[in-house]
N, CA, C and O atoms as a DFTB+ gen file, in Angstrom:
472 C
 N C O
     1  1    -102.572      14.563      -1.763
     2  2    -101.181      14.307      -1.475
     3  2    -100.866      12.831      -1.647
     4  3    -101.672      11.983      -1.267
     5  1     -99.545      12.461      -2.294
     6  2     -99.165      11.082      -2.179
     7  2     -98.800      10.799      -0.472
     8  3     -98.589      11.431       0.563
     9  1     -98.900       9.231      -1.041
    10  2     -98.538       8.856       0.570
    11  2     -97.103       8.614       0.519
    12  3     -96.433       8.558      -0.512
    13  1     -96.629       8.458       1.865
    14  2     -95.136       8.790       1.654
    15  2     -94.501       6.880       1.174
    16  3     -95.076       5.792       1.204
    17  1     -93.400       7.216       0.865
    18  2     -92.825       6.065       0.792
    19  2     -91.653       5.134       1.817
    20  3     -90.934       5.888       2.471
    21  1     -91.472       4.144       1.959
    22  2     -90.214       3.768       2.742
    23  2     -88.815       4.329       2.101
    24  3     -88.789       5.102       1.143
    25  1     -87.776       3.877       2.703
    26  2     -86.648       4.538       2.215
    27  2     -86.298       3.358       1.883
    28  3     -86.308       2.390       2.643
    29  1     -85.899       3.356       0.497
    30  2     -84.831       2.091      -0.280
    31  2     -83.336       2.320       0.514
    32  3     -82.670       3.300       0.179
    33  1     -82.880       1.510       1.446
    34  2     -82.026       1.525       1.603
    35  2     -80.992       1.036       0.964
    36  3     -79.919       1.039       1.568
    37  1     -81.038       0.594      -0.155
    38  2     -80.438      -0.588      -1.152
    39  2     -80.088       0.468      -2.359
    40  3     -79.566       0.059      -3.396
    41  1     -80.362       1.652      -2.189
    42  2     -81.087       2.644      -3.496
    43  2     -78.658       3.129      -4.259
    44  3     -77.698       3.599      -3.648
    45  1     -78.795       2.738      -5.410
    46  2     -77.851       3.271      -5.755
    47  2     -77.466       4.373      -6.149
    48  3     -78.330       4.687      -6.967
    49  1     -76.569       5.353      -6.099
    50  2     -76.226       6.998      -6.312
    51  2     -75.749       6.683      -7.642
    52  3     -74.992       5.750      -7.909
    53  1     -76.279       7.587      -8.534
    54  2     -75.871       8.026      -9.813
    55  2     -75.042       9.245     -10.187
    56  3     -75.240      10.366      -9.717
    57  1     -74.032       8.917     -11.131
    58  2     -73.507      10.345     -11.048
    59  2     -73.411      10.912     -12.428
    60  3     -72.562      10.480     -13.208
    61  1     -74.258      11.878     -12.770
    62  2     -74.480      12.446     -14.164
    63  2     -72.732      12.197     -15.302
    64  3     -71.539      12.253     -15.004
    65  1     -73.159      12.043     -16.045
    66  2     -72.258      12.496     -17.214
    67  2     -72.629      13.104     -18.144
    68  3     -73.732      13.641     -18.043
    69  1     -72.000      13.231     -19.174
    70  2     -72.501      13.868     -20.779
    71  2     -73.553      12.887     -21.528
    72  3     -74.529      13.487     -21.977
    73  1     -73.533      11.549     -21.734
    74  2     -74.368      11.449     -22.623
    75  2     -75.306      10.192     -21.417
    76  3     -75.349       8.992     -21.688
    77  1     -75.825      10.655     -20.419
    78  2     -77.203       9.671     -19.461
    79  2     -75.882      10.137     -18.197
    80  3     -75.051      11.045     -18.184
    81  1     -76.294       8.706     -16.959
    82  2     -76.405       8.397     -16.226
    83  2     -75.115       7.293     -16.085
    84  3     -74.855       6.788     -17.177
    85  1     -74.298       6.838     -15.028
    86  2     -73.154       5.944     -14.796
    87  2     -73.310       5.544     -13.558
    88  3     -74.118       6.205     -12.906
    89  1     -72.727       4.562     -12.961
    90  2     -73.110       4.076     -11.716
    91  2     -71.918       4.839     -10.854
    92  3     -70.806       4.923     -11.376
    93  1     -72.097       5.279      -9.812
    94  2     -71.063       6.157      -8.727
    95  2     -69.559       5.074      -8.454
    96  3     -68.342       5.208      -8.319
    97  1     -70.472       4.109      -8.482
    98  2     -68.801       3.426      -8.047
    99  2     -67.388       3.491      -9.417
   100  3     -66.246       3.033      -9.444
   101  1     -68.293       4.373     -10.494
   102  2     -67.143       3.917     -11.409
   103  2     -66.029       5.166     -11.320
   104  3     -66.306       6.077     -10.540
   105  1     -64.970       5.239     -11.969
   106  2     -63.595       6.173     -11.383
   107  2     -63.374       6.412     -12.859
   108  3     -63.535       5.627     -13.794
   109  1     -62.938       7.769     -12.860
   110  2     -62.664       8.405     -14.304
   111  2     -61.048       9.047     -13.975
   112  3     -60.655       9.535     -12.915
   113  1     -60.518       8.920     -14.870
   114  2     -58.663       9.177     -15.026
   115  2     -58.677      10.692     -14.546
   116  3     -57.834      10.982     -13.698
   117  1     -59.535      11.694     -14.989
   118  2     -59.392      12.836     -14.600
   119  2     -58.996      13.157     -12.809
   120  3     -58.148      13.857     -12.255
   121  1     -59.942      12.373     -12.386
   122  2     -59.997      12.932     -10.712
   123  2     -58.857      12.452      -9.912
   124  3     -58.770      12.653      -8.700
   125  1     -57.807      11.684     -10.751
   126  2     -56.599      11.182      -9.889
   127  2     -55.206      11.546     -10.707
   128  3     -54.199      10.841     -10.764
   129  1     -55.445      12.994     -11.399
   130  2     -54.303      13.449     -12.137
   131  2     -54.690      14.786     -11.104
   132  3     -55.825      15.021     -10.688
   133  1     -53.328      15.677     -10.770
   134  2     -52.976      16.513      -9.832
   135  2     -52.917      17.615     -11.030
   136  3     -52.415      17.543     -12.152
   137  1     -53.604      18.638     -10.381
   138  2     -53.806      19.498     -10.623
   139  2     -52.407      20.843     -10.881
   140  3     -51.852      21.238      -9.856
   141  1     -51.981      21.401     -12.166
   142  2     -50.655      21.954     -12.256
   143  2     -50.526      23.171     -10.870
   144  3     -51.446      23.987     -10.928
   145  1     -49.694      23.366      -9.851
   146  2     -49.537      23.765      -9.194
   147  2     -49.089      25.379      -9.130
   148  3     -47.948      25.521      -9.569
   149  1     -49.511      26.225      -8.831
   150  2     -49.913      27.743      -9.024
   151  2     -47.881      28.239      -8.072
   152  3     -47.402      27.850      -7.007
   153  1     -47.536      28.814      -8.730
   154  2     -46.647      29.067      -8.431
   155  2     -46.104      30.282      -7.332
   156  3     -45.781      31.399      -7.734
   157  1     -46.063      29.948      -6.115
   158  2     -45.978      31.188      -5.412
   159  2     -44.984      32.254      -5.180
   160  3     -44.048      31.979      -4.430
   161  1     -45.037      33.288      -5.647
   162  2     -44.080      34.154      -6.220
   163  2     -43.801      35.466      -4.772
   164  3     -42.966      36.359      -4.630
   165  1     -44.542      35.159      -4.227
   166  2     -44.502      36.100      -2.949
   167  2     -43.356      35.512      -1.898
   168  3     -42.433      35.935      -1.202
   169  1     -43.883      34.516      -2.168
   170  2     -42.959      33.300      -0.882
   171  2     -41.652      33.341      -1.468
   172  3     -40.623      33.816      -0.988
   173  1     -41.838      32.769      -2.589
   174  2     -39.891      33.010      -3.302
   175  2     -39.076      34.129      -3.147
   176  3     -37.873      34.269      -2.927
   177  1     -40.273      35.112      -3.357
   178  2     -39.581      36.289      -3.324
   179  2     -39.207      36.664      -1.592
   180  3     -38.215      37.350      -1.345
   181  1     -39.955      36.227      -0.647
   182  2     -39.372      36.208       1.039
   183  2     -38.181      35.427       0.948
   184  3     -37.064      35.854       1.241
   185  1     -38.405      34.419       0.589
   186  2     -37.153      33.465       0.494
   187  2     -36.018      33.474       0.116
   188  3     -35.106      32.751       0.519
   189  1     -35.974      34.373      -0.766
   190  2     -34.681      35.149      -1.602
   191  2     -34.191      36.357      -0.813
   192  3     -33.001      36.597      -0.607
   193  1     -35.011      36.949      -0.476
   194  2     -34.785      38.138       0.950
   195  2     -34.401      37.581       1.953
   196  3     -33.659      38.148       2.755
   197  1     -34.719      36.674       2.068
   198  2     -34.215      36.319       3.924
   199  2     -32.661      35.805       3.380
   200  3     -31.613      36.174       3.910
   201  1     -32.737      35.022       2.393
   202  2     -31.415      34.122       2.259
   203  2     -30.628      35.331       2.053
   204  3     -29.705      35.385       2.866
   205  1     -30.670      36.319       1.253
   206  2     -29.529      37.292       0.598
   207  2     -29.340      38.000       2.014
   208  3     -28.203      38.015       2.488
   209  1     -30.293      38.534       2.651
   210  2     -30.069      39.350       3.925
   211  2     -29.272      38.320       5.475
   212  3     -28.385      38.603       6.280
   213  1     -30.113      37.153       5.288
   214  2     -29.083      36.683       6.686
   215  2     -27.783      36.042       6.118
   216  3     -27.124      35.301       6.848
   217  1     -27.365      36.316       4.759
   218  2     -25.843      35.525       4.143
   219  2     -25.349      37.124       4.386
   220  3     -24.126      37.061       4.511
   221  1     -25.705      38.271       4.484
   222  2     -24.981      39.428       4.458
   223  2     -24.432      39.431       5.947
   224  3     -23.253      39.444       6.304
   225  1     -25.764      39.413       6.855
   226  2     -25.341      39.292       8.567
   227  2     -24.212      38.789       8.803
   228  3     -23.170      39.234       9.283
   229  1     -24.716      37.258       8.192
   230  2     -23.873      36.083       8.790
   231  2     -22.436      36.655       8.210
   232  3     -21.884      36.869       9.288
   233  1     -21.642      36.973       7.384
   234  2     -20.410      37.842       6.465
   235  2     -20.255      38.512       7.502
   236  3     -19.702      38.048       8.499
   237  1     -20.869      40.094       7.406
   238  2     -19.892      41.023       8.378
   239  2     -20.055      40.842      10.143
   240  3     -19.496      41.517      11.008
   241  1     -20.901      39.831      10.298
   242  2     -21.035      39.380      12.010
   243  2     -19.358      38.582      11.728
   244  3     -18.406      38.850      12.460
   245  1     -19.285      37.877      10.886
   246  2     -18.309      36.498      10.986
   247  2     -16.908      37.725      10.687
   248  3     -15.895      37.526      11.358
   249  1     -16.899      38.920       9.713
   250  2     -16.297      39.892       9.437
   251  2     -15.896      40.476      11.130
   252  3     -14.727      40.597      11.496
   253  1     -16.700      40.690      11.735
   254  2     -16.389      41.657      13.240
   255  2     -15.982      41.038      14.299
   256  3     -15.284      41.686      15.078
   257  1     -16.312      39.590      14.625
   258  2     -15.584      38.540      15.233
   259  2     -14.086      38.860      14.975
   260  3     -13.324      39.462      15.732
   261  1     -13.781      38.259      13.577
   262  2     -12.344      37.884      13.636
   263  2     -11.642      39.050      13.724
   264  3     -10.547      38.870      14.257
   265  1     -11.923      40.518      13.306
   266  2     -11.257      41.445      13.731
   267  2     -11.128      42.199      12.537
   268  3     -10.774      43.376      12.466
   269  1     -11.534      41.212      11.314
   270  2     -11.357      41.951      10.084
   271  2     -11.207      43.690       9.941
   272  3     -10.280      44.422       9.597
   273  1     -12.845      43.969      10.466
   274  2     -13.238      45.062      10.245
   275  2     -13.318      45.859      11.749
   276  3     -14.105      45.372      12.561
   277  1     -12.789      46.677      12.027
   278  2     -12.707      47.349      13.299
   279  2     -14.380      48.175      13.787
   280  3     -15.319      48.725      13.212
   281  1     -14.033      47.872      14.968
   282  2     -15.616      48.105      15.369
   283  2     -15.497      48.824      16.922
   284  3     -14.411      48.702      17.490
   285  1     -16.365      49.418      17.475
   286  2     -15.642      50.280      18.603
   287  2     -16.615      49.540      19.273
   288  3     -16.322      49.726      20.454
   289  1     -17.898      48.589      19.231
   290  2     -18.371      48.120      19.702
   291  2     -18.308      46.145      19.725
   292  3     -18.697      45.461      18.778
   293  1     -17.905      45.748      20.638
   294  2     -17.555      44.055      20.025
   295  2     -18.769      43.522      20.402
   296  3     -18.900      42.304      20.276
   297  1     -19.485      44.031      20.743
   298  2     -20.614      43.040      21.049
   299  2     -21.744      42.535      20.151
   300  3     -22.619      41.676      20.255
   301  1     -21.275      43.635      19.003
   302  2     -22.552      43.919      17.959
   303  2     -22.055      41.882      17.106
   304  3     -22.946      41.127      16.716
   305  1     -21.075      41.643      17.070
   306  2     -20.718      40.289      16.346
   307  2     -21.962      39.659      16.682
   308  3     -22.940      39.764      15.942
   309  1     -21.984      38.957      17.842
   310  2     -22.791      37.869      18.270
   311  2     -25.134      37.790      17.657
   312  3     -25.959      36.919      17.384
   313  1     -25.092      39.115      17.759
   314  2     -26.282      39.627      17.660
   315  2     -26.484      39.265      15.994
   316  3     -27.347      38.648      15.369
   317  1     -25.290      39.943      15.635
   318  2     -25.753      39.560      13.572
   319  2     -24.948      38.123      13.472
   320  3     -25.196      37.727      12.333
   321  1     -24.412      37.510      13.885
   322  2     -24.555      35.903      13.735
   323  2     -25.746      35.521      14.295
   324  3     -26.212      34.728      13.478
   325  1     -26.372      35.603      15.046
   326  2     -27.718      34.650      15.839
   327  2     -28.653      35.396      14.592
   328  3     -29.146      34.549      13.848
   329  1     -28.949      36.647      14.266
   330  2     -30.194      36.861      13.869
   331  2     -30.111      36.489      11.981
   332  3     -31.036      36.189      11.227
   333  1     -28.833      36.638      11.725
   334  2     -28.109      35.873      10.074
   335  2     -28.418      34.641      10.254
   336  3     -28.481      34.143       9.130
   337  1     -28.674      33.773      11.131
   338  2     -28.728      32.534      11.164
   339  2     -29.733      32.132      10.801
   340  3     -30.015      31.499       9.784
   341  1     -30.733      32.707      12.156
   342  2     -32.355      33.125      12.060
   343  2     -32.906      33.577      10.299
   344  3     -34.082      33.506       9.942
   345  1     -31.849      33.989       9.470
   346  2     -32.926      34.345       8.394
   347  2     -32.059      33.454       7.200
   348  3     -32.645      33.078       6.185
   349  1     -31.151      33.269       7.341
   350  2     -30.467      32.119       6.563
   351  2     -30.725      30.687       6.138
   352  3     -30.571      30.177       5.028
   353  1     -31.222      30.069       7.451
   354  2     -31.425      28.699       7.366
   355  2     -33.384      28.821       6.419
   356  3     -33.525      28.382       5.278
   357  1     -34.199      29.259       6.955
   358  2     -35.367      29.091       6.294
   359  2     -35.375      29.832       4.540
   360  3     -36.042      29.641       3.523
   361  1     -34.473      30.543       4.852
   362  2     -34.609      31.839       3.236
   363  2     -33.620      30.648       2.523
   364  3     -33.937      30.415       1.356
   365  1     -32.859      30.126       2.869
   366  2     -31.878      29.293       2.106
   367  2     -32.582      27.525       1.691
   368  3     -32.362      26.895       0.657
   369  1     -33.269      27.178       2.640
   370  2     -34.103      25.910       2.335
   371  2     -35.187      25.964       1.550
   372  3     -35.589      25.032       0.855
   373  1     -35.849      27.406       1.670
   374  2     -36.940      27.439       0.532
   375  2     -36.703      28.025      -0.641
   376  3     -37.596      28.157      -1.478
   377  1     -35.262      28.509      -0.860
   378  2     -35.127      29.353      -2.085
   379  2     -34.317      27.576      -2.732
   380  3     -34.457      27.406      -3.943
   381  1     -33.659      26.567      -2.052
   382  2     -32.926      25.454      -2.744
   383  2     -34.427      24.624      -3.283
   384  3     -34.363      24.040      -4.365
   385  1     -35.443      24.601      -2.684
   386  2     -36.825      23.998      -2.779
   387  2     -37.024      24.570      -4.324
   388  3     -36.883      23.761      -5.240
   389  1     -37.479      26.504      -4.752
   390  2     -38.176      26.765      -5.331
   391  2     -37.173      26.455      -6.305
   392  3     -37.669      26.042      -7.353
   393  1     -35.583      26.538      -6.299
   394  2     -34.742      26.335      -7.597
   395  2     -34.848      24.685      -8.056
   396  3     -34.569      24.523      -9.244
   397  1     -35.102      23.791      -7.522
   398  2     -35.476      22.569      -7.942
   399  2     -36.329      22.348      -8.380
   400  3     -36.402      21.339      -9.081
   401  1     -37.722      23.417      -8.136
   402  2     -38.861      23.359      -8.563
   403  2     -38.986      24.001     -10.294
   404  3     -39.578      23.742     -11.342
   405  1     -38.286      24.699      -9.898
   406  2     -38.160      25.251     -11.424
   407  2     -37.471      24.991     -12.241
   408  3     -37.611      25.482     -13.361
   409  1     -36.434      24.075     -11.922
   410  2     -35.698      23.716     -12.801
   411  2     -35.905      22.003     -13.358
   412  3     -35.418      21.437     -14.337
   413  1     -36.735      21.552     -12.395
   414  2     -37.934      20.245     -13.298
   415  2     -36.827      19.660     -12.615
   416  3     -36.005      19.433     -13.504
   417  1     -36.344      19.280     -11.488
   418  2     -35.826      17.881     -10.755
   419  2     -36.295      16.809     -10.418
   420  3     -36.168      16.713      -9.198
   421  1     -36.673      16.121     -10.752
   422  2     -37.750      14.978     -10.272
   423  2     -37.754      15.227      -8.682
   424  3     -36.951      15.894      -8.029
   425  1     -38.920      14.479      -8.223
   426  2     -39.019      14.977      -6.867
   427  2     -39.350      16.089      -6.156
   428  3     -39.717      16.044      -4.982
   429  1     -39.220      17.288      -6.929
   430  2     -39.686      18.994      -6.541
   431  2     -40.466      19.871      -7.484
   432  3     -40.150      20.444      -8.527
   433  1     -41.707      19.788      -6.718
   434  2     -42.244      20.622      -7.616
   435  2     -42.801      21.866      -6.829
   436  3     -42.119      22.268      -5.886
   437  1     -43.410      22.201      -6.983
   438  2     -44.109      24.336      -6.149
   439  2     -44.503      23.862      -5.624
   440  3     -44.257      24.371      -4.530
   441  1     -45.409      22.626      -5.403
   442  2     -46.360      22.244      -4.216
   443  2     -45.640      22.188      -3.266
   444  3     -46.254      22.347      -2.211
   445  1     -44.493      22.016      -3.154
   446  2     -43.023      21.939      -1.584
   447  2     -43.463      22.994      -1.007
   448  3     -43.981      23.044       0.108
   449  1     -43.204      24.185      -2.009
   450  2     -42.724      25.480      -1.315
   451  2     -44.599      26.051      -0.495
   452  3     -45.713      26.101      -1.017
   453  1     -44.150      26.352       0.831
   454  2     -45.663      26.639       1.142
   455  2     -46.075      28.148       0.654
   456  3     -45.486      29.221       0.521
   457  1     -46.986      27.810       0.519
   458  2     -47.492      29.478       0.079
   459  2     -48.627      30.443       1.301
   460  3     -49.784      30.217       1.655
   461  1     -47.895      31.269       1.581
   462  2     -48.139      32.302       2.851
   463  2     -49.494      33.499       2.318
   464  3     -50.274      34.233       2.924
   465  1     -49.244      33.206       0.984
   466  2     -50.093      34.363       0.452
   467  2     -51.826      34.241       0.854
   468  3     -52.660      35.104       0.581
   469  1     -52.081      33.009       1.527
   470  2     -53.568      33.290       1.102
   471  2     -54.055      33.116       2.774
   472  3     -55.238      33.243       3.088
């Protein structure tokens, strides 16, 4: 058996490439370009549901309030404004997110929109 050795504490890390060996401290353009962002199509598609469904609430709640539409029950107004609201404000901020995203606005890209899927 060999005998053992001390530890080079001084010892520098190498990090393979294609043609030998490079010293670790050096930085290559690749590892600080962002990766194209996977587009989440599940989430848009919640987002588009909530917005179309709590803009319907929020309509015939705001519809049964004013009297528009006759209702034998008045209480039902208040319930589809609070819960139209509830699906309006998030379905409406992430569907204005994914349309900026797709339409190349500076500033918005898919990485905004979170993705629920995984």
């Amino acid at each position: 058996q060999r005998p053992l050795r001390p530890l080079n504490l001084q010892m520098q890390f190498l990090r393979k490439k294609k043609n030998g060996y490079r010293k670790f401290d050096e930085f290559v353009d690749e590892q600080f370009q962002m990766p194209e962002p996977e587009i989440p199509v599940k989430t848009i598609a919640y987002a588009v549901v909530l917005f179309l469904v709590g803009t319907l609430l929020l309509v015939f709640g705001s519809l049964l309030f004013t009297g528009v539409i006759e209702n034998d029950y008045s209480d039902r107004w208040s319930s589809m404004i609070v819960i139209g609201s509830l699906m309006f404000i998030p379905g409406s901020y992430h569907t204005y997110l994914a349309y900026h995203a797709w339409k190349g606005t500076p500033g918005y890209s898919f990485s905004d929109v979170p993705d629920f899927s995984q």
